Structures are given as structure tokens and as C-alpha cells.
Short mmCIF file of C-alpha atoms in Angstrom, two decimals:
data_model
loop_
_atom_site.label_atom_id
_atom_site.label_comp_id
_atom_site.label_asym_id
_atom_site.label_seq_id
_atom_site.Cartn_x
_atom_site.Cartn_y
_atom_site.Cartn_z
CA UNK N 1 -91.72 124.67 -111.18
CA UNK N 2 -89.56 126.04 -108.02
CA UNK N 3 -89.97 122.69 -106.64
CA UNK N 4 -88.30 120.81 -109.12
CA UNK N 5 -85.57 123.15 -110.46
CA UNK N 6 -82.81 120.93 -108.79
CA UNK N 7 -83.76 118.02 -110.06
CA UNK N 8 -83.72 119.40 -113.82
CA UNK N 9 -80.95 120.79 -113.31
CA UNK N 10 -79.44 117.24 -112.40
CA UNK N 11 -80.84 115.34 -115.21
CA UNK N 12 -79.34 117.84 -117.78
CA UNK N 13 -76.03 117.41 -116.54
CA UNK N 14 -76.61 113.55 -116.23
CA UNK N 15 -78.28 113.56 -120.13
CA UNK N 16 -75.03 115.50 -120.86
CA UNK N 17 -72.94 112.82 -119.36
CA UNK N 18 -75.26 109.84 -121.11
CA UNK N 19 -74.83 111.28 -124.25
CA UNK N 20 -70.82 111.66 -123.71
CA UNK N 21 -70.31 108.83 -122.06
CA UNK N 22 -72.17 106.91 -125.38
CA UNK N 23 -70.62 108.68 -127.91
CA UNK N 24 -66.95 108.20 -127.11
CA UNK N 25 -67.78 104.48 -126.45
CA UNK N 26 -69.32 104.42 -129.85
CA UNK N 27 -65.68 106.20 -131.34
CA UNK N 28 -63.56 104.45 -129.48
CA UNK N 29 -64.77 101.02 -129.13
CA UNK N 30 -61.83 99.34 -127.71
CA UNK N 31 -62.55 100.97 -124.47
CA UNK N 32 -63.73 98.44 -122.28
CA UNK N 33 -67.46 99.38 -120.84
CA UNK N 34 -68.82 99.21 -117.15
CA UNK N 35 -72.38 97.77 -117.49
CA UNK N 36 -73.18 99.11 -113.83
CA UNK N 37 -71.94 102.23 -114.65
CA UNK N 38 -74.63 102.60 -117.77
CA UNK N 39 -77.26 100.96 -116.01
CA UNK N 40 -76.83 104.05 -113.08
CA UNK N 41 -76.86 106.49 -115.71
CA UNK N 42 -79.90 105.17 -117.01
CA UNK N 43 -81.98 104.70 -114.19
CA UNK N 44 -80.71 107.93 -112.66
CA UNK N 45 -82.52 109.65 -115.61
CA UNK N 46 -85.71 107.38 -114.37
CA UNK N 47 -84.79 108.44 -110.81
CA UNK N 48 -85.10 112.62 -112.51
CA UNK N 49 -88.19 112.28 -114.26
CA UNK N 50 -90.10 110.00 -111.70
CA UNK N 51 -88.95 112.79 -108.98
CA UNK N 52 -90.19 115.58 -111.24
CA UNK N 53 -93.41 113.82 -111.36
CA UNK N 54 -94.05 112.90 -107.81
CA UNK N 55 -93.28 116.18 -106.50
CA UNK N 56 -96.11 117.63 -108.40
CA UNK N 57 -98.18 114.96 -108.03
CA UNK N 58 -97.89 115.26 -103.84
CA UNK N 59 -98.40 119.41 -104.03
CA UNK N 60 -101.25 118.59 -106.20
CA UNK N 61 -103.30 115.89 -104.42
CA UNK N 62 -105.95 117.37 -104.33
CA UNK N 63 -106.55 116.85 -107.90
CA UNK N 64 -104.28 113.96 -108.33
CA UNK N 65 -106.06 110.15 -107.75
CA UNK N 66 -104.28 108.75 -104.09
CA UNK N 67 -104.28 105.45 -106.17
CA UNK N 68 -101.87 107.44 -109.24
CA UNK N 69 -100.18 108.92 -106.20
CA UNK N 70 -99.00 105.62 -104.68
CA UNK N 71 -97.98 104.40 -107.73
CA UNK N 72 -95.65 107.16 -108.68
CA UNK N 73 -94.36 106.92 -105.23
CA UNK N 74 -93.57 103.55 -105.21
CA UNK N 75 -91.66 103.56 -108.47
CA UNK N 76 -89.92 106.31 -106.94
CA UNK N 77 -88.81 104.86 -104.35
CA UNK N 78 -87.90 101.58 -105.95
CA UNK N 79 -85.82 103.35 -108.23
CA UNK N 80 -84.02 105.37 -105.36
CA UNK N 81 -83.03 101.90 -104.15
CA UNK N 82 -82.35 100.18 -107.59
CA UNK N 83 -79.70 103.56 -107.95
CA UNK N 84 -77.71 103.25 -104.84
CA UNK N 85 -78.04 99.29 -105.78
CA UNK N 86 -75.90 100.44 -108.83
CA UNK N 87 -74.04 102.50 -106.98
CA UNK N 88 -72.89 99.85 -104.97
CA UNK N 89 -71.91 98.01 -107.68
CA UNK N 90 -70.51 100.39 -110.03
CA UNK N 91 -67.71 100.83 -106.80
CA UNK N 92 -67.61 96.98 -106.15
CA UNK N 93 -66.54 96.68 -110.24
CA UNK N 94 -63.99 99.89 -110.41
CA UNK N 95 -62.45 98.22 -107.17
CA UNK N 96 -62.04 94.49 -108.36
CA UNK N 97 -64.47 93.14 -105.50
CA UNK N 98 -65.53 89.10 -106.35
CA UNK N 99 -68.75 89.63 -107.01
CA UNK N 100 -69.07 86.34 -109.11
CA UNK N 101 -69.40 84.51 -105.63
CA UNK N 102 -73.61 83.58 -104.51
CA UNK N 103 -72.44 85.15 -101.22
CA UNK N 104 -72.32 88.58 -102.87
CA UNK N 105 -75.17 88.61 -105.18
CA UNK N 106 -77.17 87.33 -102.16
CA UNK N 107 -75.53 90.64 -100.16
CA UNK N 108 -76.12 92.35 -103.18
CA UNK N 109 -79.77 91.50 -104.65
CA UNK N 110 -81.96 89.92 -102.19
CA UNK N 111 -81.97 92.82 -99.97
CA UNK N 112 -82.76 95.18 -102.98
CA UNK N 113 -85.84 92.14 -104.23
CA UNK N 114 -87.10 92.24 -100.71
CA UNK N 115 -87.30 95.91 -99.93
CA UNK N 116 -89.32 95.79 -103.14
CA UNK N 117 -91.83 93.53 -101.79
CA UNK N 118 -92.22 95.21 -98.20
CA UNK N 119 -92.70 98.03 -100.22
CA UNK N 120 -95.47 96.96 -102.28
CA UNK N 121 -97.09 95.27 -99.28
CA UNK N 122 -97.04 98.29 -97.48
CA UNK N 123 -98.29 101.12 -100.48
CA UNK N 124 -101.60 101.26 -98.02
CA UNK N 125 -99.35 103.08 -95.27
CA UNK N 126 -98.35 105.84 -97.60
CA UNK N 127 -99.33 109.50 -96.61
CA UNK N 128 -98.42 112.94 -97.63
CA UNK N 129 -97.18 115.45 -95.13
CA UNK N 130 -97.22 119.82 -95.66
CA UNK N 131 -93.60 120.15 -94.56
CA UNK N 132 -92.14 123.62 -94.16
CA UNK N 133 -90.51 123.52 -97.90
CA UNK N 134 -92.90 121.48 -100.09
CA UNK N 135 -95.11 117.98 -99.81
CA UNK N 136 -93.73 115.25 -98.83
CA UNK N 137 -94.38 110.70 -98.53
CA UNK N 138 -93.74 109.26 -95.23
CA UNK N 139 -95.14 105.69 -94.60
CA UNK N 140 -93.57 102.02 -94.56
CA UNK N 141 -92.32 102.31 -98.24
CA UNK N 142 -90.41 105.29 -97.26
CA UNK N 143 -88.93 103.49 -94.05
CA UNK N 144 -87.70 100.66 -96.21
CA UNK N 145 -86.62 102.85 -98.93
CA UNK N 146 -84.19 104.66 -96.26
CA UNK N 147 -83.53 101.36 -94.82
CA UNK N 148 -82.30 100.04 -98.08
CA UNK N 149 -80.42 103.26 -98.63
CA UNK N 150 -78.55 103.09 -95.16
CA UNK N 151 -77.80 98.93 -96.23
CA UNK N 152 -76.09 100.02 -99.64
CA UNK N 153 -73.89 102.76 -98.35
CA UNK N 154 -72.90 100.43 -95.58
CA UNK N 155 -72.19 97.81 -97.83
CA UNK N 156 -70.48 100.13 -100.17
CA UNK N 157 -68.41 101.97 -97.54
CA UNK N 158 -67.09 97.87 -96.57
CA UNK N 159 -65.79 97.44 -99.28
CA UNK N 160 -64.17 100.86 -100.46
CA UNK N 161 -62.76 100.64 -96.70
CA UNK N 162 -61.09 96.86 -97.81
CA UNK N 163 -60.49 97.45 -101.41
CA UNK N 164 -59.85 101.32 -102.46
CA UNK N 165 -56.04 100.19 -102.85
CA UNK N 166 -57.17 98.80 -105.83
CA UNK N 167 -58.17 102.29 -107.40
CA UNK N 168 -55.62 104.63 -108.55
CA UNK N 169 -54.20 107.27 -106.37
CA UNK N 170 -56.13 110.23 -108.84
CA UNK N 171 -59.61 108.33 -108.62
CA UNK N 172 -59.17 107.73 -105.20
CA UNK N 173 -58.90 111.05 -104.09
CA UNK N 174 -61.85 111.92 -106.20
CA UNK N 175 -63.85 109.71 -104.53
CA UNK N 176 -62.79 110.52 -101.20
CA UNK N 177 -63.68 114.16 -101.94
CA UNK N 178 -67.21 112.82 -103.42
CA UNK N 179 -68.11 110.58 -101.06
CA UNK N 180 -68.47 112.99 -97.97
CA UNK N 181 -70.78 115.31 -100.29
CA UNK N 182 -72.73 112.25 -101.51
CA UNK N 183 -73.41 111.36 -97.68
CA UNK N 184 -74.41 114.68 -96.58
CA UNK N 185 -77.09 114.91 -99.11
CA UNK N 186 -78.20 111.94 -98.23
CA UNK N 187 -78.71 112.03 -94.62
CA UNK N 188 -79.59 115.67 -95.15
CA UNK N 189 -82.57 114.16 -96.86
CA UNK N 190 -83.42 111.32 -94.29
CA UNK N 191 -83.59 113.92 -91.60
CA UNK N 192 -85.21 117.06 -93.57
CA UNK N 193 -87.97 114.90 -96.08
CA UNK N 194 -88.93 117.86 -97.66
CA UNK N 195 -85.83 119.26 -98.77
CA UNK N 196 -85.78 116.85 -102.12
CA UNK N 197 -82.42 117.02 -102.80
CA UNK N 198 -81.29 113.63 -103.17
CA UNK N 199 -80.66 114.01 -106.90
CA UNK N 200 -77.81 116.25 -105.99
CA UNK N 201 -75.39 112.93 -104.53
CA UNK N 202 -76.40 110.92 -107.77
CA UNK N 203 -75.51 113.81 -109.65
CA UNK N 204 -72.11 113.99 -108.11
CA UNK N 205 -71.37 110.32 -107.91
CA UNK N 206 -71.94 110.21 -111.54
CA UNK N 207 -70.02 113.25 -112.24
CA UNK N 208 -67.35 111.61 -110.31
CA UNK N 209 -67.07 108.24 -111.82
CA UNK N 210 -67.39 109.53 -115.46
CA UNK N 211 -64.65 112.40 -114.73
CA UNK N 212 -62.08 110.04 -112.66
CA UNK N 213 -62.48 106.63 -114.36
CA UNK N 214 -65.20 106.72 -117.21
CA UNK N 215 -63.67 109.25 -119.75
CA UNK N 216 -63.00 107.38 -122.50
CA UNK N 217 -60.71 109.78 -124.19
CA UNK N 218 -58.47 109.78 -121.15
CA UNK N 219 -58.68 105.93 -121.16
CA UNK N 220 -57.62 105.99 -124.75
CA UNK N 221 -55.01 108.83 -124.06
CA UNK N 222 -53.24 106.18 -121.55
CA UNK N 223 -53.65 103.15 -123.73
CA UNK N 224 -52.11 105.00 -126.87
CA UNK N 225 -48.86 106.36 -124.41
CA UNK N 226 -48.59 102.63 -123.48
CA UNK N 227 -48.55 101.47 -127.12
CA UNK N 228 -46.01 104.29 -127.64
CA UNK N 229 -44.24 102.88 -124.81
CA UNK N 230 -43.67 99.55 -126.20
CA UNK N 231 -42.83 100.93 -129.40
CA UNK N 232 -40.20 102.22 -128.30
CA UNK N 233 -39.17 99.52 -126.32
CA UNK N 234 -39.63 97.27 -129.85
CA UNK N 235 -36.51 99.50 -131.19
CA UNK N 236 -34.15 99.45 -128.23
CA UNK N 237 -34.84 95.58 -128.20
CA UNK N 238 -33.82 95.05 -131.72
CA UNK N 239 -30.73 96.77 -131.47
CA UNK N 240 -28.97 94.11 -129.39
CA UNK N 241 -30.41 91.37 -131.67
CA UNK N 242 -33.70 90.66 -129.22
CA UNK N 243 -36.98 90.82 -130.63
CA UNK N 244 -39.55 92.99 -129.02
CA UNK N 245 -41.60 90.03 -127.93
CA UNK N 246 -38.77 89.94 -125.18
CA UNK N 247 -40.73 92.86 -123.88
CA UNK N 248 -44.22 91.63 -124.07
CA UNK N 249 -43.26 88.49 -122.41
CA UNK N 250 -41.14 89.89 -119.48
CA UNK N 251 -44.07 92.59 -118.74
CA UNK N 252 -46.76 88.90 -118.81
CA UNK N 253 -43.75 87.13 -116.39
CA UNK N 254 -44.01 89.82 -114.41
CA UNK N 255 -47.81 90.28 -114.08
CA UNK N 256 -47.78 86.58 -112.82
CA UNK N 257 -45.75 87.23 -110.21
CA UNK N 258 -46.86 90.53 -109.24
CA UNK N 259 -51.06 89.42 -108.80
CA UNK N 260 -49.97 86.15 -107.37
CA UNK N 261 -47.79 88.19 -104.53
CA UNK N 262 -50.66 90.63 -104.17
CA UNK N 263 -53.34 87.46 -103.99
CA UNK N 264 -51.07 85.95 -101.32
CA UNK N 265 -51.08 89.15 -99.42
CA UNK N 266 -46.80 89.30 -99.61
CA UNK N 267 -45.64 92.84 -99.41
CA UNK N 268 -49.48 93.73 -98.81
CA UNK N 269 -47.64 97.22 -97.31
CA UNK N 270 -47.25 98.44 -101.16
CA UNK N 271 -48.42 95.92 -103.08
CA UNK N 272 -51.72 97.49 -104.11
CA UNK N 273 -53.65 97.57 -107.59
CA UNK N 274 -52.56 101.22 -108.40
CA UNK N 275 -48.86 99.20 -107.83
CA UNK N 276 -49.34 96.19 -110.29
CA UNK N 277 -50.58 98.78 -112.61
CA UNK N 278 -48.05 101.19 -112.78
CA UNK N 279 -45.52 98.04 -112.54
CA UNK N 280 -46.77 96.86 -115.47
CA UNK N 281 -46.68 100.22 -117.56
CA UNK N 282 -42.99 100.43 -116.06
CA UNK N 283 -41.98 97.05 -117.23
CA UNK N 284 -41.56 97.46 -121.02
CA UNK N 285 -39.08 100.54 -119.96
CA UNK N 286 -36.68 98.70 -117.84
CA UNK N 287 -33.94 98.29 -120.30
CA UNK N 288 -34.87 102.00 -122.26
CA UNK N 289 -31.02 103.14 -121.59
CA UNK N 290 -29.68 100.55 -124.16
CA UNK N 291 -30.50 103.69 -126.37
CA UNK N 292 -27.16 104.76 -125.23
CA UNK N 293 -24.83 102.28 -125.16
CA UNK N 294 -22.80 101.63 -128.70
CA UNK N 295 -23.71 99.10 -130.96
CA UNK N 296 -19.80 97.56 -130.62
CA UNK N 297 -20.86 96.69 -127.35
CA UNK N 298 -24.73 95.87 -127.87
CA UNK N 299 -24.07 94.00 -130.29
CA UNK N 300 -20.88 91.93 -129.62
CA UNK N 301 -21.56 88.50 -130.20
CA UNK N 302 -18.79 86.75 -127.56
CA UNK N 303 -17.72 87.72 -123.93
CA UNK N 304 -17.72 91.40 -123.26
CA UNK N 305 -14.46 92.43 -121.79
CA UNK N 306 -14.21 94.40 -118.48
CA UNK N 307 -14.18 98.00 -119.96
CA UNK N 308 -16.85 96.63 -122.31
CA UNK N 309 -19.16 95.43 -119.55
CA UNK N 310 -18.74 98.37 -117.35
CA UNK N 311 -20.36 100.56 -120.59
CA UNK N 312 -23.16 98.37 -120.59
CA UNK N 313 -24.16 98.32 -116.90
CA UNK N 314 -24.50 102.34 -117.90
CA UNK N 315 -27.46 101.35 -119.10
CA UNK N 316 -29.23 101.31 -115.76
CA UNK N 317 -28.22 104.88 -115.04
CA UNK N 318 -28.97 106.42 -118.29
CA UNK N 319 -32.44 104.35 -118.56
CA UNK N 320 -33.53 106.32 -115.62
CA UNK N 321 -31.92 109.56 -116.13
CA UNK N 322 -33.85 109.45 -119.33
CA UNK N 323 -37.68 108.75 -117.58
CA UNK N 324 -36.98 111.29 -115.15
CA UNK N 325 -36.03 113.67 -117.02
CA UNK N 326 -38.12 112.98 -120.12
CA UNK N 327 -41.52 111.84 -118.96
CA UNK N 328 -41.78 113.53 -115.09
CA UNK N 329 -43.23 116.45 -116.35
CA UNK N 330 -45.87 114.26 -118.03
CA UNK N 331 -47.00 111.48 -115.72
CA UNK N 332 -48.15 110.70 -112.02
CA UNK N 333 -44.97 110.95 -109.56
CA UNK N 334 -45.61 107.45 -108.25
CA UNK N 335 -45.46 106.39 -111.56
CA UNK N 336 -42.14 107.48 -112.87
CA UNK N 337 -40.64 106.80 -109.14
CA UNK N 338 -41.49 103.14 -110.46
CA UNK N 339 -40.41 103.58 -113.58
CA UNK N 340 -37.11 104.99 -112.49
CA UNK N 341 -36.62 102.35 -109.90
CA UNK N 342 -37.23 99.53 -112.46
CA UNK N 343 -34.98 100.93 -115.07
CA UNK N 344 -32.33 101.55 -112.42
CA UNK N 345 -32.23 98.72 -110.00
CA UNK N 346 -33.57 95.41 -111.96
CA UNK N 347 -29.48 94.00 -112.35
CA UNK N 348 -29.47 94.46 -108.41
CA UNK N 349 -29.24 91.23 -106.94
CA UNK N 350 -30.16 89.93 -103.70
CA UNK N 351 -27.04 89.46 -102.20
CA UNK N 352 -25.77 93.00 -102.90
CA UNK N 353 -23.29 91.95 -105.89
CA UNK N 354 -25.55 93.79 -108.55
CA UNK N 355 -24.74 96.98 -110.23
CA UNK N 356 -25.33 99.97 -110.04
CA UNK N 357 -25.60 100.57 -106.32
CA UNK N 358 -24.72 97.64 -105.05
CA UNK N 359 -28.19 97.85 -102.97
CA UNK N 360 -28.84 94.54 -101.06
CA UNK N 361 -32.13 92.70 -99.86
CA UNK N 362 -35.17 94.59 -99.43
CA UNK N 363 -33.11 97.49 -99.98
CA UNK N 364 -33.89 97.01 -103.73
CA UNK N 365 -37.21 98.54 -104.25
CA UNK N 366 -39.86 95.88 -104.84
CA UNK N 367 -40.86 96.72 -108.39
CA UNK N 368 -37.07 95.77 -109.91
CA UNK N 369 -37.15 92.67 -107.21
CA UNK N 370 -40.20 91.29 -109.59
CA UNK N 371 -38.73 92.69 -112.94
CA UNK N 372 -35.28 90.84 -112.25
CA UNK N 373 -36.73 87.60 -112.13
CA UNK N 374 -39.16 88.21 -115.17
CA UNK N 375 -35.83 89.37 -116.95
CA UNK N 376 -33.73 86.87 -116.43
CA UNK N 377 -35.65 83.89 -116.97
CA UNK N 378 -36.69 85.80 -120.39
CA UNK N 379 -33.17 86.30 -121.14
CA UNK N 380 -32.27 82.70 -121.08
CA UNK N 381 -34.59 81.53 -122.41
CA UNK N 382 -34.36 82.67 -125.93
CA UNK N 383 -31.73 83.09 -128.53
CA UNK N 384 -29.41 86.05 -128.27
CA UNK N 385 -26.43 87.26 -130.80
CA UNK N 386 -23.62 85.86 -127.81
CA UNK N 387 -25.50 82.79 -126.82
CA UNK N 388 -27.98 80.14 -128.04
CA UNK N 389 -31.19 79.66 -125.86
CA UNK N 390 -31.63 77.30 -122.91
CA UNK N 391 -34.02 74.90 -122.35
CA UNK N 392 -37.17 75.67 -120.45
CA UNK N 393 -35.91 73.54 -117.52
CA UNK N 394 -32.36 74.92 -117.65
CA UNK N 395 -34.25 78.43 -117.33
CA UNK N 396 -36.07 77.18 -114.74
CA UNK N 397 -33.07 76.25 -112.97
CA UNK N 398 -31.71 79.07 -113.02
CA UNK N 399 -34.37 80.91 -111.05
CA UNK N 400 -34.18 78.28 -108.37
CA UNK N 401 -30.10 78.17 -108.19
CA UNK N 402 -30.75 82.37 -107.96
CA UNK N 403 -32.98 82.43 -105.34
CA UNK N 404 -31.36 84.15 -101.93
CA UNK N 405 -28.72 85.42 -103.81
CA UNK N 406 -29.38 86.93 -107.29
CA UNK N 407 -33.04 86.86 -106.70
CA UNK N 408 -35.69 87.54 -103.32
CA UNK N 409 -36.08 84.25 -102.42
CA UNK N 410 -39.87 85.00 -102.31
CA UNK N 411 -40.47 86.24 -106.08
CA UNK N 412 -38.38 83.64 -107.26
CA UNK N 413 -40.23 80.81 -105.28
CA UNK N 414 -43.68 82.17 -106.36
CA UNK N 415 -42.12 82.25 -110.09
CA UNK N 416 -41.28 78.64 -109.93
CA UNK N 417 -44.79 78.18 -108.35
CA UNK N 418 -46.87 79.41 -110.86
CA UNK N 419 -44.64 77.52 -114.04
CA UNK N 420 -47.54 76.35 -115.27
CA UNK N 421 -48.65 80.01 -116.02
CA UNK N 422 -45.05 80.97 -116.83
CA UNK N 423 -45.03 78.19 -119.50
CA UNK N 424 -48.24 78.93 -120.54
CA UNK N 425 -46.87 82.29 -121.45
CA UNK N 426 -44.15 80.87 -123.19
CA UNK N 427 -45.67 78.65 -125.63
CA UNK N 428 -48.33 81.35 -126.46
CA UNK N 429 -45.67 83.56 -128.01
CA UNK N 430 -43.85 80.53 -129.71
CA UNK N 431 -46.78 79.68 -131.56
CA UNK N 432 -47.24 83.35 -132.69
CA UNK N 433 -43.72 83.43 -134.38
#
């Protein structure tokens, strides 16, 4: 029993997890799932019970058949690799790696199929060792287990190194606290064999994933604020006589735009996952300080007058006065710095003629760059109480004629390059009228 107290101790918390992790998928089924995720919680379980096993079955061999032995062990070990296979995966997935690609599941599974069979081959090299702390396997299987161990966390370190932008600030420092523990264990093990504590980094990569990215409740908690969110948006919309599809389709204009920039590698200095996400949970808020501004002048079907249109160009200010001081205490910093800079800036223009700061260029934050063009072309074209709509090609036009001096010449040139997708867009929510 005092050999194998760790590794119970693992797979309750891990059976604790399973069962969580299961059960709030099971309430809440809109959450979306990570199959590689499940998969390591199941065969870390396997991983617990097969490492319970072997490490009585190699302090007991003198009663225990070499032949039962061997076969534990190379299970075992399999298993060890088929985990950090998952493991490899499970960070490929949460970072958006293309893993559809025969490149990667070569990279991927032929190493993990062909350790497998050099460890089969070699099940005649195994031997058990008296180490200082308990019995241990050495042999070829064991040298291609490690090697296939060293391989994954190679590969996995690759691509956290190339991709972790793509994980939100939060999970990201989880991870980077995780991953140092997860390492020492590891090589702890390598270079002590006896110390059989490798269930502790599967333990706390698991603990890590479900706590930073696999809670469903918090995944729900974020999905219901963003519903709220739009909500909300729905009401200010309707006030001026917009629906609040105007909304929905400026925040899909804008996710064009802001993954075809990030694809392109423009603005790669910011432009990171964690930045199209919280650009896109900004979006719906960018005109939220409409609240404010009287329905005399919301609502005035002809030309606003001077005084009039300095009221409404209040609603800038007072849509960001109203996220910072109303949702700061509740959300990530980055977040509502995004949020505030969307509400604030998006009627900047390029050329410095935009209100309320009169910022200029780059000098406009990047986030109200995209949500200007996404606005405007959204604005046009559809019907609104002073104006009838204009035609997709006038709209169009008007992007273009904007560019380099309402708009960054570089949003607005990747807008008009991806009009099939904006169109696409379009026509979806005319049909659904």
C-alpha cells in the first residue's frame, strides 16, 4: 500500500474531475466538448489503475508470472505514451493548431503506432531493478516509452511556443504555472525510476485544463453575460429605429475582417486569439451610449442640426464611461480596455476628422479601426428612420471611396476582399427576416 498511495490519491481527484466534467456537460449541453480532453481523462484513469497494478506486481515477482509481469508493463507503458499523446493534443485543440493536415497526424500518430511496436518487439528486454525506493522496469520498452515521452513534450512545447497567443491571457498563465511542475515530475522520473511519481504531472495537467478552460459552468457563465450583452444591445438598437440584427451582423462583419487580418499575419503585434475574442464580445457594445442620448435626436427622421449632432457624437463618451464604470469591476482589464476603446473611438476616422478625439492613423486603437468599417457598411446598408437603404454595391463603394481617409486603408481593403463572405453574411440575415 505505501507504494501506491500517490497514485490513488491521483485517480480520486481525476474520478472527481470525470465525474464533474460529465455531469455539467450532461446539464448544460450547449457547451461545446473537447474529445481529447475526455479521452485523457479516461485513459489517465487506465494510466492509475494499470500503475497501481504494476507496482505490486514488480515488488511481488517473486510470486507474480514474468510473462503477467511483461504484460502489465507493457500496457503501462503504452498507456503512459497514449496520455502525453492526448496531452499533446488536448493543447494542439485549446490552441487552434491545424491538425486536419496528413503532416500533423503523421507528427502526431505514427510516432505514438511505432513506439508501440518497438515496444512489443522488445517485451524480451524487460527487467526489474531493487532501486533505493521500490521495484522498478528498465529495458527497451522503457527506453522508447521515455523516448516517446521526450517526442510529445517537444512537440507540445512547439507549438504552445508558436500558438499560446491563441489562449486567453487567464489560461495562459495557468498553463505557464503548470507546465514547469508537469516537467519536473517528469524528468524527475526519467532520472530517479523508482520514485513513481509520474501520475502527479497528469494529475496537474488535468487539474489545469478542467479549472482554466474545461469548467463548463464558467463557460456557460460567459456565454449567458454575452447573451445579456446583446440583449441589451437589441434595446439601444431599437430606439433609433434599427433592429438588433444591426448588431449581430456588424459583430459577423467584423469577425471577417478581424481572422482574415490575423490569418494574414497584419498587426500580428496584437492581433492574437485572446484579441479577436474579446473584439468580438466588445462589438455588440460599441454604440451602448445611445442609452443616453434623447429620443428627439435618436429618433429624428431628417438632417440633424449642428447642436443636434454634437448631442449625438456624446454617445461615444458616455458608451464608455458606462463599461468602465459599470462592468470593470466584473471583467478581465484587457477586456473592458477593448470594450472602452470600441465604444469610444469607432466614429474616429483615418484622417483625424472623427469625433471624439480627433485621434488620427494608427493612433486609433485597432479594435475601433475594424469596428468602423463593420459599422458603416452595416449602416448603409439597411433602412434607417432618416434614410432609405443603399444598394449592396453603393455600400460597397463606400468602403472603397473611405479607405485612407475615413477608414485604415488595410481593414477596408481586406473588407472589400473578402465580399464574398461579407455578402454571404448579408443574405443570411435577409432570408431570416
Amino acid at each position: 500500500m505505501l507504494h501506491y498511495k500517490l497514485q490513488i490519491g491521483c485517480m480520486v481527484i481525476v474520478l472527481i474531475v470525470l465525474v464533474l466534467y460529465f455531469r455539467e456537460r450532461h446539464d448544460q449541453a450547449n457547451v461545446k466538448r473537447v474529445k481529447s480532453f475526455e479521452r485523457l481523462l479516461i485513459f489517465s484513469l487506465l494510466y492509475f489503475a494499470l500503475d497501481i497494478v504494476t507496482v505490486y506486481t514488480v515488488n511481488h515477482s517473486e510470486t507474480v508470472p514474468t510473462v503477467v509481469n511483461n504484460v502489465l508493463h507493457l500496457l503501462y507503458l503504452w498507456v503512459i505514451d497514449r496520455c502525453l499523446l492526448d496531452v499533446f493534443l488536448y493543447v494542439a485543440t485549446i490552441l487552434d493548431v491545424p491538425l486536419t493536415s496528413n503532416h500533423w497526424k503523421r507528427l502526431a500518430f505514427l510516432p505514438h503506432y511505432s513506439g508501440c511496436l518497438l515496444m512489443l518487439l522488445g517485451v524480451g528486454d524487460l527487467q526489474y531493478i531493487e532501486g533505493g525506493i521500490s521495484f522498478y522496469a528498465m529495458g527497451l520498452p522503457v527506453l522508447v516509452c521515455y523516448a516517446m515521452v521526450i517526442y510529445y513534450l517537444g512537440l507540445a512545447y512547439y507549438v504552445w511556443s508558436k500558438y499560446k497567443g491563441n489562449l486567453p491571457k487567464r489560461s495562459r498563465l495557468n498553463f505557464s504555472i503548470c507546465v514547469p511542475v508537469f516537467l519536473g515530475v517528469i524528468v524527475l522520473q526519467m532520472f530517479v525510476p523508482d520514485a513513481l511519481i509520474t501520475s502527479l504531472a497528469i494529475t496537474a495537467i488535468i487539474l489545469t485544463a478542467y479549472c482554466s478552460m474545461e469548467n463548463a459552468a464558467s463557460n456557460e457563465l460567459i456565454q449567458y453575460h454575452e447573451e445579456v450583452i446583446y440583449a441589451f444591445a437589441d434595446v439601444i438598437e431599437g430606439r433609433d429605429g434599427s433592429t438588433g440584427e444591426h448588431v449581430k451582423r456588424t459583430v459577423a462583419y467584423v469577425q471577417i475582417i478581424a481572422e482574415e487580418l490575423k490569418e494574414q499575419g497584419v498587426y500580428a503585434e496584437c492581433l492574437d486569439r485572446e484579441y479577436v475574442d474579446y473584439l468580438l464580445r466588445a462589438a455588440p457594445m460599441h454604440d451602448f451610449g445611445k442609452i443616453a442620448i434623447t429620443d428627439t435626436v435618436l429618433q429624428k427622421p431628417g438632417k440633424l442640426t449642428a447642436d443636434e449632432y454634437e448631442i449625438m457624437k456624446m454617445h461615444t463618451v458616455k458608451g464608455a464611461d458606462m463599461i468602465k464604470e459599470n462592468l470593470a469591476a466584473l471583467e478581465e482589464p484587457d477586456y473592458i480596455t477593448i470594450a472602452w476603446q470600441v465604444a469610444r473611438y469607432h466614429h474616429e476616422r483615418w484622417d483625424g476628422a472623427g469625433y471624439p478625439d480627433g485621434l488620427q492613423g494608427e493612433l486609433i486603437p485597432l479594435c475601433a479601426r475594424v469596428v468602423a468599417v463593420a459599422d458603416v457598411f452595416d449602416a448603409v446598408s439597411q433602412n434607417r428612420c432618416y434614410r432609405p437603404a443603399m444598394s449592396l454595391d453603393e455600400s460597397f463603394a463606400i468602403i472603397e471611396q473611405g479607405a485612407g481617409t475615413q477608414f485604415d486603408p488595410v481593414i477596408a481593403e481586406t473588407f472589400l476582399r473578402m465580399r464574398d463572405k461579407v455578402e454571404e453574411v448579408f443574405y443570411q440575415f435577409q432570408e431570416a427576416k
